[in-house]
Short mmCIF file of C-alpha atoms in Angstrom, two decimals:
data_model
loop_
_atom_site.label_atom_id
_atom_site.label_comp_id
_atom_site.label_asym_id
_atom_site.label_seq_id
_atom_site.Cartn_x
_atom_site.Cartn_y
_atom_site.Cartn_z
CA MET A 1 8.86 -1.19 6.51
CA PRO A 2 6.10 -0.83 3.87
CA SER A 3 7.34 -4.04 2.20
CA LEU A 4 7.15 -5.91 5.51
CA ILE A 5 3.63 -4.60 6.10
CA GLY A 6 2.62 -5.62 2.60
CA LEU A 7 4.12 -9.09 3.10
CA LYS A 8 2.25 -9.41 6.38
CA THR A 9 -1.05 -8.63 4.67
CA LEU A 10 -0.36 -11.30 2.03
CA ILE A 11 0.11 -14.04 4.65
CA PRO A 12 -3.12 -15.24 6.30
CA PRO A 13 -3.23 -14.50 10.07
CA SER A 14 -3.34 -18.23 10.88
CA LEU A 15 -0.02 -18.74 9.02
CA GLN A 16 1.83 -15.66 10.29
CA LEU A 17 3.10 -17.31 13.49
CA PRO A 18 4.47 -20.45 11.74
CA ALA A 19 6.05 -18.29 9.03
CA LEU A 20 7.65 -16.00 11.63
CA ALA A 21 9.01 -18.99 13.58
CA ALA A 22 10.43 -20.54 10.40
CA ALA A 23 12.10 -17.24 9.46
CA MET A 24 13.62 -16.92 12.94
CA VAL A 25 14.98 -20.50 12.80
CA PHE A 26 16.48 -19.78 9.36
CA VAL A 27 18.12 -16.51 10.49
CA VAL A 28 19.52 -18.08 13.68
CA ALA A 29 20.95 -21.05 11.76
CA VAL A 30 22.62 -18.85 9.13
CA GLY A 31 23.88 -16.34 11.70
CA SER A 32 25.38 -18.98 13.99
CA THR A 33 27.19 -20.58 11.05
CA GLN A 34 28.65 -17.24 9.98
CA VAL A 35 29.93 -16.64 13.50
CA ALA A 36 31.50 -20.13 13.51
CA LEU A 37 33.20 -19.41 10.18
CA GLN A 38 34.66 -16.15 11.51
CA VAL A 39 36.02 -17.93 14.58
CA MET A 40 37.49 -20.70 12.39
CA ASN A 41 39.19 -18.18 10.08
CA SER A 42 40.66 -16.34 13.06
CA ARG A 43 42.07 -19.55 14.53
CA GLN A 44 43.50 -20.62 11.17
CA THR A 45 45.24 -17.25 10.87
CA ASP A 46 46.75 -17.74 14.33
CA GLN A 47 47.97 -21.19 13.29
CA LEU A 48 49.59 -19.75 10.16
CA ARG A 49 51.27 -17.08 12.29
CA GLN A 50 52.67 -19.76 14.60
CA ILE A 51 53.89 -21.84 11.62
CA GLY A 52 55.62 -18.78 10.16
CA GLN A 53 57.29 -18.02 13.52
CA VAL A 54 58.51 -21.63 13.89
CA TYR A 55 60.01 -21.48 10.40
CA LEU A 56 61.70 -18.13 11.07
CA ASP A 57 63.04 -19.35 14.44
CA GLY A 58 65.22 -21.92 12.68
CA LEU A 59 66.23 -19.52 9.90
CA ALA A 60 67.05 -16.72 12.37
CA ALA A 61 69.62 -18.84 14.21
CA SER A 62 71.39 -19.50 10.89
CA VAL A 63 71.47 -15.94 9.49
CA ARG A 64 71.65 -13.73 12.62
CA PRO A 65 75.47 -13.13 12.51
CA TYR A 66 75.40 -12.24 8.81
CA VAL A 67 72.47 -9.84 9.24
CA GLU A 68 74.27 -8.05 12.04
CA ALA A 69 77.44 -7.99 9.91
CA GLY A 70 75.54 -6.88 6.78
CA ASP A 71 77.04 -9.76 4.74
CA ALA A 72 74.70 -9.78 1.73
CA VAL A 73 76.53 -12.53 -0.15
CA GLU A 74 76.39 -15.05 2.68
CA LEU A 75 72.76 -14.12 3.40
CA GLU A 76 71.71 -14.73 -0.19
CA ARG A 77 73.54 -18.10 -0.16
CA ARG A 78 71.82 -19.23 2.99
CA PHE A 79 68.44 -17.92 1.77
CA ALA A 80 68.92 -19.96 -1.44
CA GLN A 81 69.65 -23.09 0.65
CA ALA A 82 66.49 -22.47 2.68
CA LEU A 83 64.37 -21.98 -0.45
CA ALA A 84 65.74 -25.21 -1.90
CA GLU A 85 64.10 -27.17 0.91
CA GLN A 86 60.34 -26.72 0.22
CA HIS A 87 58.17 -28.80 2.56
CA GLY A 88 54.65 -27.97 3.75
CA ILE A 89 53.89 -24.30 3.08
CA PRO A 90 56.41 -23.12 0.43
CA GLU A 91 58.30 -19.83 0.71
CA GLN A 92 58.19 -17.52 -2.28
CA ALA A 93 60.82 -15.02 -1.13
CA LEU A 94 63.09 -14.18 1.84
CA PHE A 95 64.29 -10.71 2.87
CA ALA A 96 66.88 -9.45 5.37
CA PHE A 97 66.75 -5.88 6.73
CA GLY A 98 69.34 -3.94 8.67
CA GLY A 99 68.82 -1.93 11.85
CA ASP A 100 67.94 1.18 9.83
CA GLY A 101 65.26 -0.69 7.85
CA ARG A 102 67.49 -0.92 4.74
CA LEU A 103 67.17 -4.08 2.64
CA ILE A 104 70.43 -6.06 2.93
CA ALA A 105 69.68 -9.18 0.91
CA ARG A 106 66.84 -11.04 -0.75
CA ALA A 107 66.20 -14.35 -2.51
CA GLY A 108 63.28 -16.02 -4.28
CA ASP A 109 60.67 -14.77 -6.76
CA PRO A 110 61.88 -11.41 -8.11
CA ARG A 111 58.29 -10.36 -8.87
CA ILE A 112 57.60 -10.01 -5.18
CA GLY A 113 58.73 -6.65 -3.93
CA PRO A 114 60.06 -6.01 -0.39
CA PRO A 115 57.40 -5.12 2.19
CA ASP A 116 57.30 -2.24 4.68
CA ALA A 117 59.76 -3.63 7.21
CA ALA A 118 58.83 -1.33 10.15
CA GLU A 119 55.09 -2.09 9.97
CA LEU A 120 55.61 -5.82 9.39
CA MET A 121 58.08 -6.10 12.30
CA ARG A 122 55.39 -4.54 14.50
CA LEU A 123 52.57 -6.85 13.30
CA GLY A 124 54.55 -10.09 13.12
CA PHE A 125 52.23 -11.66 10.54
CA ARG A 126 49.92 -10.38 7.80
CA ILE A 127 47.95 -12.02 4.99
CA ASP A 128 47.77 -10.35 1.59
CA PRO A 129 44.62 -11.86 -0.06
CA ALA A 130 45.35 -10.15 -3.40
CA GLY A 131 48.59 -12.10 -3.90
CA ASP A 132 47.76 -15.15 -1.74
CA ILE A 133 50.87 -14.32 0.34
CA GLY A 134 51.41 -14.60 4.07
CA TRP A 135 54.06 -12.17 5.36
CA ALA A 136 55.90 -13.48 8.46
CA SER A 137 58.56 -11.34 10.20
CA ARG A 138 61.12 -11.97 12.92
CA PRO A 139 63.09 -9.14 14.61
CA LEU A 140 66.74 -10.04 15.31
CA GLY A 141 67.63 -7.12 17.55
CA ASP A 142 66.86 -6.29 21.18
CA PRO A 143 63.01 -6.47 21.67
CA GLY A 144 63.10 -3.35 23.84
CA ALA A 145 65.22 -1.32 21.44
CA GLY A 146 62.43 -0.48 18.97
CA ALA A 147 63.28 -0.81 15.28
CA GLY A 148 66.20 -3.10 14.44
CA PRO A 149 67.39 -5.79 12.03
CA GLY A 150 65.13 -8.64 11.07
CA ILE A 151 64.14 -11.18 8.44
CA VAL A 152 60.85 -11.51 6.51
CA ALA A 153 59.43 -14.54 4.70
CA ALA A 154 56.78 -14.40 1.94
CA LEU A 155 54.82 -17.66 2.35
CA ASP A 156 52.75 -19.09 -0.51
CA LEU A 157 49.20 -19.41 0.94
CA SER A 158 47.36 -20.00 -2.35
CA GLU A 159 46.47 -23.59 -1.47
CA VAL A 160 45.46 -22.64 2.04
CA ILE A 161 43.27 -19.74 0.87
CA ALA A 162 41.71 -21.87 -1.92
CA ALA A 163 40.96 -24.64 0.60
CA ARG A 164 39.47 -22.04 2.94
CA GLU A 165 37.20 -20.69 0.19
CA ARG A 166 36.09 -24.19 -0.77
CA LEU A 167 35.31 -24.95 2.85
CA LEU A 168 33.46 -21.63 3.16
CA TRP A 169 31.19 -22.33 0.19
CA ALA A 170 30.59 -25.90 1.31
CA VAL A 171 29.66 -24.75 4.81
CA VAL A 172 27.44 -21.95 3.46
CA LEU A 173 25.65 -24.38 1.14
CA MET A 174 25.24 -26.96 3.87
CA ASP A 175 24.11 -24.25 6.27
CA PHE A 176 21.53 -23.00 3.78
CA VAL A 177 20.15 -26.50 3.25
CA ILE A 178 20.01 -27.24 6.98
CA ALA A 179 18.46 -23.81 7.73
CA CYS A 180 15.79 -24.40 5.06
CA LEU A 181 15.05 -27.86 6.45
CA CYS A 182 14.85 -26.53 10.03
CA GLY A 183 12.68 -23.60 8.95
CA THR A 184 10.36 -25.88 6.99
CA LEU A 185 10.15 -28.30 9.92
CA ALA A 186 9.37 -25.46 12.34
CA PHE A 187 6.73 -24.10 9.96
CA ALA A 188 5.11 -27.53 9.59
CA ILE A 189 5.11 -28.21 13.34
CA LEU A 190 3.65 -24.81 14.28
CA GLN A 191 1.14 -25.00 11.45
CA ARG A 192 -0.03 -28.36 12.74
CA LEU A 193 -0.17 -27.05 16.31
CA SER A 194 -2.19 -24.00 15.21
CA ARG A 195 -4.61 -26.04 13.06
CA PRO A 196 -7.35 -26.04 15.74
CA LEU A 197 -7.12 -22.25 15.99
CA ARG A 198 -7.32 -21.91 12.19
CA THR A 199 -10.34 -24.22 12.13
CA LEU A 200 -12.13 -22.08 14.72
CA VAL A 201 -11.15 -18.81 13.01
CA ASP A 202 -12.30 -20.04 9.58
CA HIS A 203 -15.54 -21.38 11.06
CA LEU A 204 -16.32 -18.13 12.86
CA GLY A 205 -15.39 -16.06 9.80
CA SER A 206 -17.77 -18.01 7.56
CA GLN A 207 -20.79 -17.36 9.79
CA PRO A 208 -23.13 -14.37 9.49
CA LEU A 209 -23.87 -12.19 12.46
CA GLY A 210 -26.26 -13.78 14.89
CA GLU A 211 -26.31 -17.14 16.59
CA PRO A 212 -23.00 -19.08 16.41
CA GLU A 213 -23.13 -22.44 14.68
CA PRO A 214 -21.46 -25.50 16.30
CA LEU A 215 -18.52 -27.09 14.52
CA PRO A 216 -19.40 -29.93 12.14
CA VAL A 217 -19.25 -33.44 13.58
CA ALA A 218 -16.65 -34.42 10.96
CA ALA A 219 -14.23 -31.72 12.15
CA VAL A 220 -14.61 -32.77 15.78
CA GLY A 221 -14.31 -36.48 15.01
CA THR A 222 -10.96 -36.16 13.19
CA ALA A 223 -9.35 -33.99 15.89
CA GLY A 224 -6.89 -35.22 18.50
CA PRO A 225 -7.78 -35.57 22.19
CA GLU A 226 -6.70 -32.07 23.25
CA THR A 227 -8.17 -30.46 20.12
CA ARG A 228 -11.42 -32.38 20.61
CA ARG A 229 -11.69 -30.96 24.13
CA LEU A 230 -11.30 -27.44 22.67
CA PHE A 231 -13.89 -28.09 19.94
CA ASP A 232 -16.33 -29.67 22.43
CA ALA A 233 -16.00 -26.63 24.71
CA TYR A 234 -16.72 -24.29 21.77
CA ASN A 235 -19.73 -26.38 20.70
CA ARG A 236 -21.11 -26.27 24.24
CA LEU A 237 -20.66 -22.51 24.25
CA ALA A 238 -22.38 -22.19 20.85
CA GLU A 239 -25.29 -24.38 21.96
CA GLY A 240 -25.63 -22.36 25.15
CA VAL A 241 -25.79 -19.11 23.18
CA ARG A 242 -28.34 -20.60 20.77
CA ASP A 243 -30.48 -21.87 23.67
CA ARG A 244 -30.33 -18.47 25.31
CA GLU A 245 -31.38 -16.72 22.09
CA ARG A 246 -34.27 -19.16 21.63
CA LEU A 247 -35.33 -18.60 25.22
CA ILE A 248 -35.20 -14.83 24.80
CA ARG A 249 -37.34 -15.02 21.67
CA ALA A 250 -39.79 -17.36 23.39
CA LEU A 251 -40.04 -15.04 26.40
CA ALA A 252 -40.52 -12.05 24.11
CA ASP A 253 -43.28 -13.84 22.20
CA ARG A 254 -44.90 -14.91 25.46
CA GLU A 255 -44.71 -11.39 26.84
CA GLN A 256 -46.20 -10.00 23.65
CA ALA A 257 -49.00 -12.56 23.75
CA ALA A 258 -49.62 -11.78 27.42
CA ALA A 259 -49.75 -8.06 26.67
CA LEU A 260 -52.20 -8.62 23.84
CA GLY A 261 -54.24 -10.90 26.10
CA ARG A 262 -54.33 -8.30 28.88
CA MET A 263 -55.38 -5.61 26.42
CA ALA A 264 -58.09 -7.81 24.91
CA ALA A 265 -59.33 -8.89 28.36
CA THR A 266 -59.40 -5.31 29.56
CA MET A 267 -61.32 -4.11 26.54
CA ALA A 268 -63.73 -7.08 26.69
CA HIS A 269 -64.39 -6.53 30.36
CA GLU A 270 -64.85 -2.79 30.14
CA VAL A 271 -66.90 -2.90 26.94
CA ARG A 272 -69.17 -5.63 28.27
CA ASN A 273 -70.38 -3.47 31.16
CA PRO A 274 -72.30 -0.86 29.12
CA LEU A 275 -73.54 -3.43 26.58
CA GLY A 276 -76.35 -4.54 28.93
CA GLY A 277 -77.72 -1.02 29.13
CA LEU A 278 -77.38 -0.56 25.35
CA ALA A 279 -79.23 -3.82 24.72
CA THR A 280 -82.02 -2.65 27.06
CA ALA A 281 -82.25 0.68 25.19
CA VAL A 282 -82.57 -1.15 21.83
CA SER A 283 -85.30 -3.40 23.27
CA THR A 284 -87.17 -0.36 24.64
CA LEU A 285 -87.01 1.36 21.23
CA ARG A 286 -88.49 -1.67 19.58
CA ARG A 287 -91.36 -1.88 22.04
CA PHE A 288 -92.12 1.77 22.79
CA GLY A 289 -90.50 3.62 19.91
CA ASP A 290 -93.63 5.54 19.15
CA ASP A 291 -93.46 7.34 22.49
CA ARG A 292 -91.35 10.43 21.92
CA GLN A 293 -90.21 10.73 25.53
CA VAL A 294 -89.22 7.04 25.71
CA ARG A 295 -87.46 7.28 22.35
CA ASP A 296 -85.43 10.33 23.41
CA GLU A 297 -84.38 8.66 26.65
CA ALA A 298 -83.34 5.46 24.85
CA LEU A 299 -81.38 7.34 22.19
CA GLY A 300 -79.64 9.36 24.90
CA LEU A 301 -78.68 6.16 26.65
CA LEU A 302 -77.32 4.71 23.40
CA ASP A 303 -75.32 7.86 22.70
CA ARG A 304 -73.78 7.91 26.14
CA GLY A 305 -73.08 4.16 26.02
CA ILE A 306 -71.30 4.41 22.67
CA GLY A 307 -69.26 7.36 23.98
CA THR A 308 -68.31 5.30 27.03
CA ILE A 309 -67.13 2.42 24.83
CA ASP A 310 -65.14 4.84 22.66
CA ARG A 311 -63.40 6.30 25.71
CA ILE A 312 -62.66 2.79 27.03
CA VAL A 313 -61.08 1.73 23.74
CA THR A 314 -59.15 4.98 23.45
CA GLY A 315 -57.94 4.72 27.06
CA THR A 316 -56.85 1.11 26.55
CA LEU A 317 -54.92 1.97 23.38
CA ASP A 318 -53.24 4.88 25.14
CA LEU A 319 -52.30 2.56 28.00
CA TYR A 320 -50.65 -0.03 25.77
CA ARG A 321 -49.37 2.44 23.16
CA PRO A 322 -48.20 5.58 24.93
CA PRO A 323 -48.26 8.73 22.79
CA GLU A 324 -44.93 9.73 21.27
CA ASP A 325 -44.06 13.42 21.52
CA ARG A 326 -40.44 13.20 20.27
CA ARG A 327 -39.88 14.65 16.81
CA LEU A 328 -38.11 12.81 14.01
CA CYS A 329 -34.45 13.77 13.59
CA ARG A 330 -31.64 12.91 11.22
CA GLU A 331 -30.17 10.45 13.72
CA ASP A 332 -33.41 8.40 13.64
CA LEU A 333 -32.94 7.77 9.91
CA GLU A 334 -29.25 7.01 10.39
CA ASP A 335 -30.14 4.58 13.20
CA LEU A 336 -32.21 2.54 10.76
CA ARG A 337 -28.98 1.51 9.02
CA HIS A 338 -27.74 -0.09 12.24
CA LEU A 339 -31.10 -1.78 12.84
CA VAL A 340 -31.17 -3.27 9.34
CA ALA A 341 -27.45 -4.15 9.18
CA PRO A 342 -27.66 -7.55 10.99
CA GLU A 343 -30.35 -8.80 8.60
CA ALA A 344 -28.43 -7.43 5.60
CA VAL A 345 -25.20 -9.12 6.71
CA ARG A 346 -27.02 -12.40 7.35
CA ARG A 347 -28.40 -12.36 3.81
CA GLY A 348 -25.23 -11.02 2.16
CA VAL A 349 -26.87 -7.73 1.11
CA THR A 350 -25.09 -4.35 1.00
CA LEU A 351 -26.73 -1.12 2.18
CA ASP A 352 -26.65 2.30 0.53
CA TRP A 353 -27.79 5.23 2.73
CA ARG A 354 -28.39 8.82 1.65
CA VAL A 355 -30.08 11.01 4.26
CA GLU A 356 -30.53 14.65 3.31
CA VAL A 357 -32.93 16.00 5.94
CA ALA A 358 -32.70 18.65 8.62
CA ASP A 359 -31.68 17.87 12.19
CA SER A 360 -35.35 17.95 13.25
CA VAL A 361 -38.48 17.16 11.22
CA GLU A 362 -42.08 17.84 12.26
CA LEU A 363 -43.08 14.17 12.34
CA GLY A 364 -43.42 11.53 15.04
CA ALA A 365 -40.17 9.59 15.27
CA VAL A 366 -41.60 6.22 16.32
CA GLU A 367 -44.17 5.94 13.52
CA VAL A 368 -41.79 6.93 10.73
CA ARG A 369 -39.04 4.66 12.03
CA GLN A 370 -41.44 1.73 12.34
CA LEU A 371 -42.80 2.33 8.83
CA LEU A 372 -39.35 2.51 7.17
CA LEU A 373 -37.94 -0.36 9.24
CA ASN A 374 -40.67 -2.73 8.01
CA LEU A 375 -40.12 -1.73 4.38
CA LEU A 376 -36.32 -2.05 4.65
CA LEU A 377 -36.49 -5.49 6.29
CA ASN A 378 -38.87 -6.67 3.55
CA ALA A 379 -36.45 -5.27 0.93
CA CYS A 380 -33.54 -7.20 2.49
CA ALA A 381 -35.63 -10.37 2.54
CA ALA A 382 -36.48 -9.97 -1.14
CA THR A 383 -32.95 -9.12 -2.36
CA PRO A 384 -30.67 -12.10 -3.17
CA GLY A 385 -27.15 -12.38 -1.77
CA GLY A 386 -24.75 -9.91 -3.37
CA GLY A 387 -27.54 -7.45 -4.09
CA LYS A 388 -28.06 -3.94 -2.69
CA VAL A 389 -30.80 -2.21 -0.71
CA SER A 390 -30.81 1.58 -0.63
CA LEU A 391 -32.61 4.30 1.29
CA ALA A 392 -32.75 7.91 0.13
CA ALA A 393 -34.50 10.39 2.45
CA ARG A 394 -35.04 14.09 1.79
CA THR A 395 -37.63 16.84 2.18
CA GLU A 396 -39.42 18.31 -0.82
CA GLY A 397 -41.70 21.22 -0.07
CA THR A 398 -44.01 20.16 2.76
CA ASP A 399 -43.35 16.40 2.42
CA LEU A 400 -40.77 13.96 3.69
CA ILE A 401 -39.79 11.75 0.74
CA CYS A 402 -38.21 8.33 1.36
CA ASP A 403 -37.21 6.00 -1.51
CA ILE A 404 -36.56 2.33 -0.67
CA VAL A 405 -35.01 0.38 -3.57
CA ASP A 406 -34.18 -3.34 -3.65
CA GLN A 407 -32.89 -5.77 -6.26
CA GLY A 408 -35.37 -8.54 -5.64
CA PRO A 409 -37.67 -10.40 -8.09
CA GLY A 410 -40.41 -7.76 -7.83
CA LEU A 411 -43.35 -6.99 -5.57
CA ASP A 412 -46.52 -9.06 -5.62
CA ARG A 413 -49.41 -7.18 -7.20
CA SER A 414 -51.67 -7.63 -4.19
CA VAL A 415 -49.00 -6.16 -1.90
CA ALA A 416 -48.36 -3.23 -4.25
CA SER A 417 -52.12 -2.60 -4.49
CA ARG A 418 -52.46 -2.51 -0.71
CA LEU A 419 -49.53 -0.14 -0.31
CA THR A 420 -50.88 2.30 -2.87
CA GLY A 421 -54.38 2.10 -1.41
CA GLY A 422 -56.03 0.27 -4.32
CA GLY A 423 -56.68 -3.04 -2.58
CA ALA A 424 -57.35 -2.37 1.05
CA ASP A 425 -59.96 -5.10 1.30
CA ARG A 426 -57.94 -7.83 -0.40
CA PRO A 427 -55.78 -10.02 1.88
CA VAL A 428 -52.12 -10.55 1.14
CA MET A 429 -51.53 -14.23 0.38
CA GLU A 430 -48.03 -14.54 1.81
CA GLY A 431 -46.33 -15.76 4.97
CA SER A 432 -47.68 -14.51 8.26
CA GLY A 433 -44.60 -12.42 9.03
CA ARG A 434 -44.68 -10.61 5.70
CA ARG A 435 -48.47 -10.16 5.90
CA LEU A 436 -48.30 -8.60 9.33
CA GLY A 437 -45.42 -6.36 8.17
CA ILE A 438 -47.46 -5.06 5.23
CA ASP A 439 -50.49 -4.60 7.47
CA VAL A 440 -48.38 -2.52 9.86
CA VAL A 441 -47.03 -0.44 6.97
CA VAL A 442 -50.53 0.22 5.60
CA ALA A 443 -51.82 1.15 9.06
CA LEU A 444 -48.91 3.50 9.70
CA LEU A 445 -49.33 5.13 6.30
CA GLY A 446 -52.95 5.79 7.15
CA SER A 447 -52.15 7.23 10.57
CA LEU A 448 -49.48 9.52 9.07
CA ASP A 449 -51.60 10.58 6.08
CA GLY A 450 -48.79 9.17 3.96
CA ARG A 451 -48.80 8.04 0.34
CA ALA A 452 -46.93 5.15 -1.28
CA THR A 453 -45.88 4.81 -4.90
CA VAL A 454 -44.52 1.50 -6.25
CA ILE A 455 -42.32 1.20 -9.35
CA ASP A 456 -41.91 -2.52 -10.01
CA ALA A 457 -39.54 -4.05 -12.57
CA PRO A 458 -39.94 -7.87 -12.39
CA GLY A 459 -36.57 -9.56 -12.11
CA ARG A 460 -34.72 -6.26 -11.56
CA GLY A 461 -36.10 -4.96 -8.28
CA THR A 462 -38.66 -2.66 -6.73
CA SER A 463 -38.67 1.01 -5.83
CA ILE A 464 -41.13 2.23 -3.17
CA ARG A 465 -41.55 5.97 -2.58
CA ILE A 466 -43.12 7.11 0.68
CA ALA A 467 -44.40 10.69 0.93
CA ILE A 468 -45.44 11.91 4.40
CA PRO A 469 -46.73 15.47 4.91
CA LEU A 470 -44.72 17.36 7.50
CA GLY A 471 -46.63 17.98 10.69
CA ALA A 472 -48.66 14.76 10.41
CA LYS A 473 -49.37 13.03 13.72
CA ALA A 474 -50.29 9.43 14.28
#
């Protein structure tokens, strides 16, 4: 069984069905031929038995009186006459037995000893393959009287057995050739029939996780009518999935833009209301600032107006970014592996995860997850195919320490400076997606009172260490 399992793993799945069908055709062909050979051998043995009985029928009529009389001399003379006439299957020896099983007379090759008369009289015919002899017997007494006199002939079957063996080897060889041809033909036919399935399986296996790619036009153009219908159906399915994914992304972007627009409109509307009063207070201070009472009233109005704007902004942010009370747990860090895995698979990058933190950590789950997710996605984007991105998380003293290591070309100096806090005012000159990701990371580090350390080795990768004090709240 282990060898069969190992053989199965060596054969590609798309070739297992043709190989199994070819093996079955081969086994059936060989098995049916073996059955036919057994039937042929059995019928040939029956024919030899009948030939032996016909020969002994004529001999029995000639020697019956002398067997019953026990005349050994006359029996040997008549046996010698019979042996002198050799036509067809030759006789090697003849034996005559009395009613008590005693040998009365014999003639022929003296090297052939007398057989067991009682057993041979019961069987009637037996082939001895060792000596190429066919033993034929004929009882001469009353069939219902049990043991009695009889005659036995030792027939020379060497030519018959040699011809049978030659025929056997010829049939086996021919059967092997035909079985191989039939098995090969069955394998080729089923392989051709399963070619569309193999094409689809290979195409799907070569794609990364995400949107399915349609089959190439060349593969569809060379297919037959039925196969082309299958490929066209798959391509329509792939295009439908791709259209749906594009629509989902477009709707998500539109919803995000609408949310940002609503937040901006709300803030603009609410902030604009107190601005008129604030502008009036500033104008009053300019004109009547020397009057203490007027100045105090104007400053009070400015203070209350600024407080109102602060509460409006704070309320709007709370509306569109609800506070997160759930604490960070070990599962949150493990979940990041599943969130990053599709991007890693798409880029051919392996992930290495080592999380050594308690079940619950005194930090906001959403902020830490968002911070690490941005860094890990950037690490996957920077690492070439075949590389590795790793995350190691642990607690040291009162800090949560997270090390993100990639094997990319190295981090741009402006990005590293922003992460470590040395270039907060300098923009990151990269693509919009990467810039926004770094901006989010910097903002989250600030809200969590976190610190970032960058160890950059150009051409060998980047290591970013994030230290967040436990108990920090965004």
